[in-house]
């Protein structure tokens, strides 16, 4: 019985595969057998992952200690019958949950995109008849016909092929279309080298063929990727991990302090109800209600800033994760490179030339020894460029300024090369009218075209592999246009030089024949003694993006290691890595760059893979599952991993990485759905900008946390001291809520708009396991909390001694918190640099926030309805001057403390 299992079909002869699948090469399957297999094995479609119900996804947004704190605060305020405050706090909780729910990525969307990759119809052989059926009805053993332009409907072993080339870049990462053959391959041949196979979802770009279906649906290579996407775990980001741990600690500290307060009050003989209200007041005062809202808003501001720098964020937490990144694993094709073959080196008339520019855009210069080259000085160079232009079946197309190739990428590069030198395709085709063609075939390894030269002569141009072209040449064209002796040694030296730089080298030859020879039939008959004249070489590569080179350098300077993980050949990968400037380790020379292939990786133990992933920067000929393995290996060493890519083969690793980055223009829908961030310009340099923004977001969050905690801790200390000394509470629970919510929104939130500090990309990434607050910041929080305790408690007691009402004294204590936190806000604009070196107008939001806070506090103090609601009372001018003076003292003391740490860190 035929089963839907994956085997090494590439290791078997075509006839053996057909026999194993109980099919017939000439008649295909019968309709009854095909129907039976369809019923048994199921449709040729990818099984979608069972989605998490919407209600469950929403409830999961509440599963966070910080949210527990807010829910607790809501219950407390309801208990206090402060229903407006309870509504405000719960609204904060609800907004956070909705934002998280909307932003959350859905894995099933990625799998649905994979389903769309399978073609809708397929031409098959059933009961000896050629017929078209829905691709979903294909079964193992079906004989399928393929032609140029077809999307391959299932995995299949090829049993016939003629000049067949298939674009597998989305699956394997290789930029050049795969040339297909029927040869039996070794069982351990990597996916990208299985030239006798066609894979579901790839595109036939040239030729025709026929294959027997070996895998459908989930059992195709595309299906395996879908399975890996569904299994990849959604990781907590560094921020969520740290906030989670911090919130959990804060929860227990607050509950512990509240319990101590309650116990001490009972020991002092206070009434249980009064003591309980004091404990509740402490808990409400110490809970930073504004923290989750400000975290969410700060991340959202980061999203907006990144969007302006061509990075679209699909998950809010991805903003901060970028700032924590220690390793960027990048696909080569289309990410670090243009994904457009480009001619860079030429050899003609025994002279070498360089061609600038990249991609299919016909902008660049032909130079020799860094000087503009003259076509009139070298007849061989003229023929070399013309041959590449007109012995060619592809076309360039421009759409909204973006140039693409219709046909073979190699031929597109040859057209671009000639156009850069000033040749016009239509003019050349009219001047050298094509009469006949011998198309490229894999066993022949060349293409020949016959052109009308003049009334007496025709001209044959050949392009193809160096070996095949040189074997047919007896002379070479010199710069004067004369045929001279063939210098095979020099040519081969140049070929090795170009190949050593990771380039693909094509050779060109020509032959002048009588005009009576109007077909290539006689040329074929002269095989292999065709006595051609060698013209020259064109060497091409998928070049690195210029902006990627700069971005990689900046990332490495910032301590972020960049690794290339590609399905392309090791030689090409190493050459591109050298041009980009990748390093195995910071400071290591490029000459020592190490590269490991997927085949070598498969022989390593788990511990050796982890070591190689950490040590090596270039991984070539890597299968999709190995990309995922490398990401896991790096994460096991506590790295925060960003993975970039644009192909289907990148999707599982994109989802597993701490942050997945997809390409917006060239990226497949699958990669975009699996990613956390999409680059709208496919520009690696946008990642550098995003990392910069991510670091700024984290800096601003730390600034906010450092700013807000003294407010809560100071209030908690004031209440605890009052309990310990049996004194009336200086701050009521409702006043604590007012203080927490207004200062967080009007003052603290303004720190989210702080611009990037100088040198943000010159420092090393944060250690992934480092605490959210450093010892320096904890010390500062304790210092300001103590200063707030001294000031608020002192002013409260001072005003009581001078006969002020309890409402007036409490208003004084609350307002002192507002004044000191306003001054402390300026201290927090930079946690290390002096306030006097921070441009005063670089963040106008600060002034707007302080103005809004001042107006709100004036209403709190002087508006009768607010006096009733919050038990406040008007203050005198002298009281205001006392508070402002104390605020200035706190500001200067914190600046002195910052100066102490600066000197200590510099020592």
CSV table of N, CA and C in Angstrom, one decimal, residues 265-354:
chain,number,residue,atom,x,y,z
A,265,UNK,N,-0.2,48.0,63.3
A,265,UNK,CA,-1.3,48.8,63.8
A,265,UNK,C,-2.1,48.1,64.9
A,266,UNK,N,-2.3,46.8,64.8
A,266,UNK,CA,-3.0,46.0,65.8
A,266,UNK,C,-2.2,45.9,67.1
A,267,UNK,N,-0.9,45.8,66.9
A,267,UNK,CA,0.0,45.8,68.1
A,267,UNK,C,-0.1,47.1,68.9
A,268,UNK,N,-0.3,48.2,68.2
A,268,UNK,CA,-0.4,49.5,68.8
A,268,UNK,C,-1.8,49.7,69.4
A,269,UNK,N,-2.6,48.8,69.3
A,269,UNK,CA,-4.0,48.9,69.9
A,269,UNK,C,-5.0,49.6,69.0
A,270,UNK,N,-4.6,49.9,67.7
A,270,UNK,CA,-5.6,50.5,66.8
A,270,UNK,C,-6.7,49.6,66.5
A,271,UNK,N,-7.9,50.2,66.1
A,271,UNK,CA,-9.0,49.4,65.7
A,271,UNK,C,-8.7,48.7,64.5
A,272,UNK,N,-9.3,47.4,64.3
A,272,UNK,CA,-9.0,46.6,63.2
A,272,UNK,C,-9.4,47.3,61.9
A,273,UNK,N,-10.6,47.9,61.9
A,273,UNK,CA,-11.1,48.6,60.7
A,273,UNK,C,-10.2,49.7,60.3
A,274,UNK,N,-9.7,50.5,61.3
A,274,UNK,CA,-8.9,51.6,61.0
A,274,UNK,C,-7.5,51.2,60.5
A,275,UNK,N,-7.0,50.1,61.1
A,275,UNK,CA,-5.7,49.5,60.7
A,275,UNK,C,-5.8,49.0,59.2
A,276,UNK,N,-6.9,48.3,59.0
A,276,UNK,CA,-7.1,47.7,57.7
A,276,UNK,C,-7.1,48.8,56.6
A,277,UNK,N,-7.8,49.9,56.9
A,277,UNK,CA,-7.9,51.0,55.9
A,277,UNK,C,-6.5,51.6,55.7
A,278,UNK,N,-5.6,51.6,56.8
A,278,UNK,CA,-4.3,52.1,56.6
A,278,UNK,C,-3.5,51.2,55.7
A,279,UNK,N,-3.6,49.9,55.9
A,279,UNK,CA,-2.9,48.9,55.0
A,279,UNK,C,-3.4,49.0,53.6
A,280,UNK,N,-4.7,49.3,53.4
A,280,UNK,CA,-5.2,49.5,52.1
A,280,UNK,C,-4.6,50.7,51.4
A,281,UNK,N,-4.5,51.8,52.2
A,281,UNK,CA,-4.0,53.0,51.8
A,281,UNK,C,-2.5,52.8,51.3
A,282,UNK,N,-1.8,52.0,52.1
A,282,UNK,CA,-0.4,51.8,51.7
A,282,UNK,C,-0.3,51.0,50.4
A,283,UNK,N,-1.2,50.0,50.3
A,283,UNK,CA,-1.2,49.2,49.0
A,283,UNK,C,-1.5,50.0,47.8
A,284,UNK,N,-2.5,50.9,47.9
A,284,UNK,CA,-3.0,51.7,46.8
A,284,UNK,C,-1.9,52.7,46.5
A,285,UNK,N,-1.2,53.3,47.5
A,285,UNK,CA,-0.2,54.3,47.3
A,285,UNK,C,1.0,53.6,46.6
A,286,UNK,N,1.4,52.4,47.0
A,286,UNK,CA,2.6,51.7,46.5
A,286,UNK,C,2.4,51.1,45.1
A,287,UNK,N,1.2,50.9,44.7
A,287,UNK,CA,0.9,50.3,43.4
A,287,UNK,C,1.2,51.3,42.3
A,288,UNK,N,2.1,51.1,41.3
A,288,UNK,CA,2.3,52.0,40.2
A,288,UNK,C,1.2,51.8,39.1
A,289,UNK,N,0.0,52.3,39.4
A,289,UNK,CA,-1.1,52.1,38.4
A,289,UNK,C,-0.7,52.5,37.0
A,290,UNK,N,0.1,53.5,36.8
A,290,UNK,CA,0.4,54.0,35.5
A,290,UNK,C,1.4,53.3,34.7
A,291,UNK,N,2.1,52.3,35.4
A,291,UNK,CA,3.2,51.6,34.8
A,291,UNK,C,2.9,50.8,33.5
A,292,UNK,N,1.9,49.9,33.6
A,292,UNK,CA,1.5,49.2,32.3
A,292,UNK,C,1.0,50.1,31.2
A,293,UNK,N,0.3,51.1,31.6
A,293,UNK,CA,-0.2,52.0,30.5
A,293,UNK,C,0.9,52.8,29.8
A,294,UNK,N,1.9,53.2,30.7
A,294,UNK,CA,3.0,54.0,30.1
A,294,UNK,C,3.9,53.1,29.3
A,295,UNK,N,4.1,51.8,29.8
A,295,UNK,CA,4.9,50.8,29.0
A,295,UNK,C,4.3,50.6,27.6
A,296,UNK,N,3.0,50.4,27.6
A,296,UNK,CA,2.3,50.2,26.3
A,296,UNK,C,2.4,51.4,25.4
A,297,UNK,N,2.2,52.6,26.0
A,297,UNK,CA,2.2,53.8,25.2
A,297,UNK,C,3.6,54.1,24.7
A,298,UNK,N,4.6,53.9,25.5
A,298,UNK,CA,6.0,54.1,25.1
A,298,UNK,C,6.4,53.2,24.0
A,299,UNK,N,5.9,51.9,24.0
A,299,UNK,CA,6.2,51.0,22.9
A,299,UNK,C,5.4,51.4,21.7
A,300,UNK,N,4.2,51.9,21.9
A,300,UNK,CA,3.4,52.4,20.7
A,300,UNK,C,4.1,53.6,20.0
A,301,UNK,N,4.7,54.5,20.9
A,301,UNK,CA,5.5,55.6,20.3
A,301,UNK,C,6.7,55.1,19.5
A,302,UNK,N,7.3,54.1,20.1
A,302,UNK,CA,8.4,53.4,19.3
A,302,UNK,C,8.0,52.9,18.0
A,303,UNK,N,6.8,52.3,18.0
A,303,UNK,CA,6.2,51.7,16.7
A,303,UNK,C,6.0,52.8,15.7
A,304,UNK,N,5.5,54.0,16.1
A,304,UNK,CA,5.3,55.1,15.2
A,304,UNK,C,6.7,55.6,14.7
A,305,UNK,N,7.6,55.7,15.6
A,305,UNK,CA,9.0,56.2,15.1
A,305,UNK,C,9.6,55.3,14.1
A,306,UNK,N,9.5,54.0,14.4
A,306,UNK,CA,10.1,53.0,13.5
A,306,UNK,C,9.4,53.0,12.2
A,307,UNK,N,8.1,53.2,12.2
A,307,UNK,CA,7.3,53.2,10.9
A,307,UNK,C,7.9,54.3,10.0
A,308,UNK,N,8.3,55.4,10.6
A,308,UNK,CA,8.8,56.5,9.9
A,308,UNK,C,10.2,56.2,9.3
A,309,UNK,N,10.8,55.1,9.9
A,309,UNK,CA,12.1,54.7,9.4
A,309,UNK,C,12.0,53.4,8.7
A,310,UNK,N,10.9,53.1,8.1
A,310,UNK,CA,10.6,52.0,7.2
A,310,UNK,C,10.6,50.6,7.9
A,311,UNK,N,10.2,50.6,9.1
A,311,UNK,CA,10.1,49.3,9.8
A,311,UNK,C,8.7,49.3,10.4
A,312,UNK,N,7.9,48.3,10.0
A,312,UNK,CA,6.5,48.1,10.4
A,312,UNK,C,6.5,47.1,11.5
A,313,UNK,N,6.0,47.4,12.7
A,313,UNK,CA,6.0,46.5,13.9
A,313,UNK,C,4.7,45.8,13.9
A,314,UNK,N,4.7,44.5,14.0
A,314,UNK,CA,3.5,43.7,14.1
A,314,UNK,C,3.2,43.3,15.6
A,315,UNK,N,4.2,43.3,16.4
A,315,UNK,CA,4.0,43.1,17.9
A,315,UNK,C,4.7,44.2,18.6
A,316,UNK,N,4.0,44.8,19.6
A,316,UNK,CA,4.5,45.9,20.4
A,316,UNK,C,5.8,45.6,21.0
A,317,UNK,N,5.9,44.4,21.6
A,317,UNK,CA,7.1,44.0,22.4
A,317,UNK,C,8.3,43.9,21.5
A,318,UNK,N,8.1,43.8,20.2
A,318,UNK,CA,9.3,43.7,19.3
A,318,UNK,C,10.1,45.0,19.3
A,319,UNK,N,9.5,46.1,19.6
A,319,UNK,CA,10.2,47.4,19.6
A,319,UNK,C,11.3,47.3,20.6
A,320,UNK,N,11.1,46.9,21.8
A,320,UNK,CA,12.1,46.9,22.8
A,320,UNK,C,13.1,45.7,22.6
A,321,UNK,N,12.6,44.6,22.1
A,321,UNK,CA,13.4,43.4,21.8
A,321,UNK,C,14.6,43.8,20.9
A,322,UNK,N,14.3,44.6,19.9
A,322,UNK,CA,15.4,45.1,19.0
A,322,UNK,C,16.5,45.7,19.8
A,323,UNK,N,16.2,46.5,20.8
A,323,UNK,CA,17.2,47.2,21.5
A,323,UNK,C,18.0,46.2,22.4
A,324,UNK,N,17.5,45.0,22.7
A,324,UNK,CA,18.2,44.0,23.5
A,324,UNK,C,19.0,43.0,22.6
A,325,UNK,N,18.8,43.1,21.3
A,325,UNK,CA,19.4,42.1,20.4
A,325,UNK,C,20.9,42.0,20.5
A,326,UNK,N,21.4,40.8,20.7
A,326,UNK,CA,22.8,40.5,20.7
A,326,UNK,C,23.4,39.9,19.4
A,327,UNK,N,22.5,39.2,18.7
A,327,UNK,CA,22.9,38.5,17.4
A,327,UNK,C,21.8,38.7,16.4
A,328,UNK,N,22.2,39.1,15.2
A,328,UNK,CA,21.3,39.2,14.1
A,328,UNK,C,21.6,38.1,13.1
A,329,UNK,N,20.7,37.1,12.9
A,329,UNK,CA,20.9,36.1,11.9
A,329,UNK,C,20.2,36.5,10.6
A,330,UNK,N,21.0,36.7,9.6
A,330,UNK,CA,20.4,37.2,8.3
A,330,UNK,C,20.5,36.2,7.2
A,331,UNK,N,19.4,36.1,6.5
A,331,UNK,CA,19.5,35.4,5.2
A,331,UNK,C,20.3,36.3,4.2
A,332,UNK,N,21.0,35.6,3.3
A,332,UNK,CA,21.8,36.4,2.3
A,332,UNK,C,21.0,36.9,1.2
A,333,UNK,N,20.3,36.1,0.4
A,333,UNK,CA,19.7,36.5,-0.8
A,333,UNK,C,18.5,37.4,-0.5
A,334,UNK,N,18.6,38.6,-1.1
A,334,UNK,CA,17.5,39.6,-0.9
A,334,UNK,C,17.5,40.4,0.4
A,335,UNK,N,18.4,40.0,1.3
A,335,UNK,CA,18.4,40.7,2.6
A,335,UNK,C,19.7,41.5,2.7
A,336,UNK,N,20.8,40.7,2.6
A,336,UNK,CA,22.1,41.4,2.6
A,336,UNK,C,22.5,41.7,1.2
A,337,UNK,N,21.9,41.0,0.2
A,337,UNK,CA,22.2,41.2,-1.2
A,337,UNK,C,21.0,41.7,-1.9
A,338,UNK,N,21.2,42.1,-3.2
A,338,UNK,CA,20.1,42.7,-4.0
A,338,UNK,C,19.1,41.7,-4.5
A,339,UNK,N,19.5,40.4,-4.5
A,339,UNK,CA,18.7,39.3,-5.1
A,339,UNK,C,18.5,39.6,-6.6
A,340,UNK,N,19.5,40.2,-7.2
A,340,UNK,CA,19.6,40.6,-8.6
A,340,UNK,C,21.0,40.3,-9.1
A,341,UNK,N,21.2,39.4,-10.0
A,341,UNK,CA,22.5,39.1,-10.5
A,341,UNK,C,23.1,40.3,-11.2
A,342,UNK,N,24.4,40.6,-11.0
A,342,UNK,CA,25.0,41.8,-11.5
A,342,UNK,C,26.4,41.4,-12.0
A,343,UNK,N,26.7,41.8,-13.3
A,343,UNK,CA,28.0,41.7,-13.8
A,343,UNK,C,28.9,42.7,-13.2
A,344,UNK,N,30.1,42.2,-12.6
A,344,UNK,CA,31.0,43.1,-12.0
A,344,UNK,C,32.4,43.1,-12.6
A,345,UNK,N,32.7,41.9,-13.3
A,345,UNK,CA,34.1,41.8,-13.9
A,345,UNK,C,33.9,41.3,-15.4
A,346,UNK,N,34.8,41.8,-16.3
A,346,UNK,CA,34.8,41.4,-17.6
A,346,UNK,C,36.2,41.2,-18.1
A,347,UNK,N,36.4,40.3,-19.0
A,347,UNK,CA,37.7,40.0,-19.6
A,347,UNK,C,37.5,40.0,-21.1
A,348,UNK,N,38.2,40.9,-21.9
A,348,UNK,CA,38.1,41.0,-23.3
A,348,UNK,C,39.4,41.5,-23.9
A,349,UNK,N,39.8,40.8,-25.0
A,349,UNK,CA,41.1,41.3,-25.6
A,349,UNK,C,42.2,41.2,-24.6
A,350,UNK,N,42.2,40.2,-23.8
A,350,UNK,CA,43.3,40.0,-22.7
A,350,UNK,C,43.4,41.2,-21.8
A,351,UNK,N,42.3,42.0,-21.6
A,351,UNK,CA,42.3,43.1,-20.7
A,351,UNK,C,41.1,43.0,-19.8
A,352,UNK,N,41.3,43.4,-18.5
A,352,UNK,CA,40.2,43.2,-17.5
A,352,UNK,C,39.5,44.6,-17.3
A,353,UNK,N,38.2,44.5,-17.0
A,353,UNK,CA,37.4,45.7,-16.8
A,353,UNK,C,36.5,45.4,-15.6
A,354,UNK,N,36.0,46.5,-15.0
A,354,UNK,CA,35.1,46.5,-13.9
A,354,UNK,C,33.8,47.2,-14.3
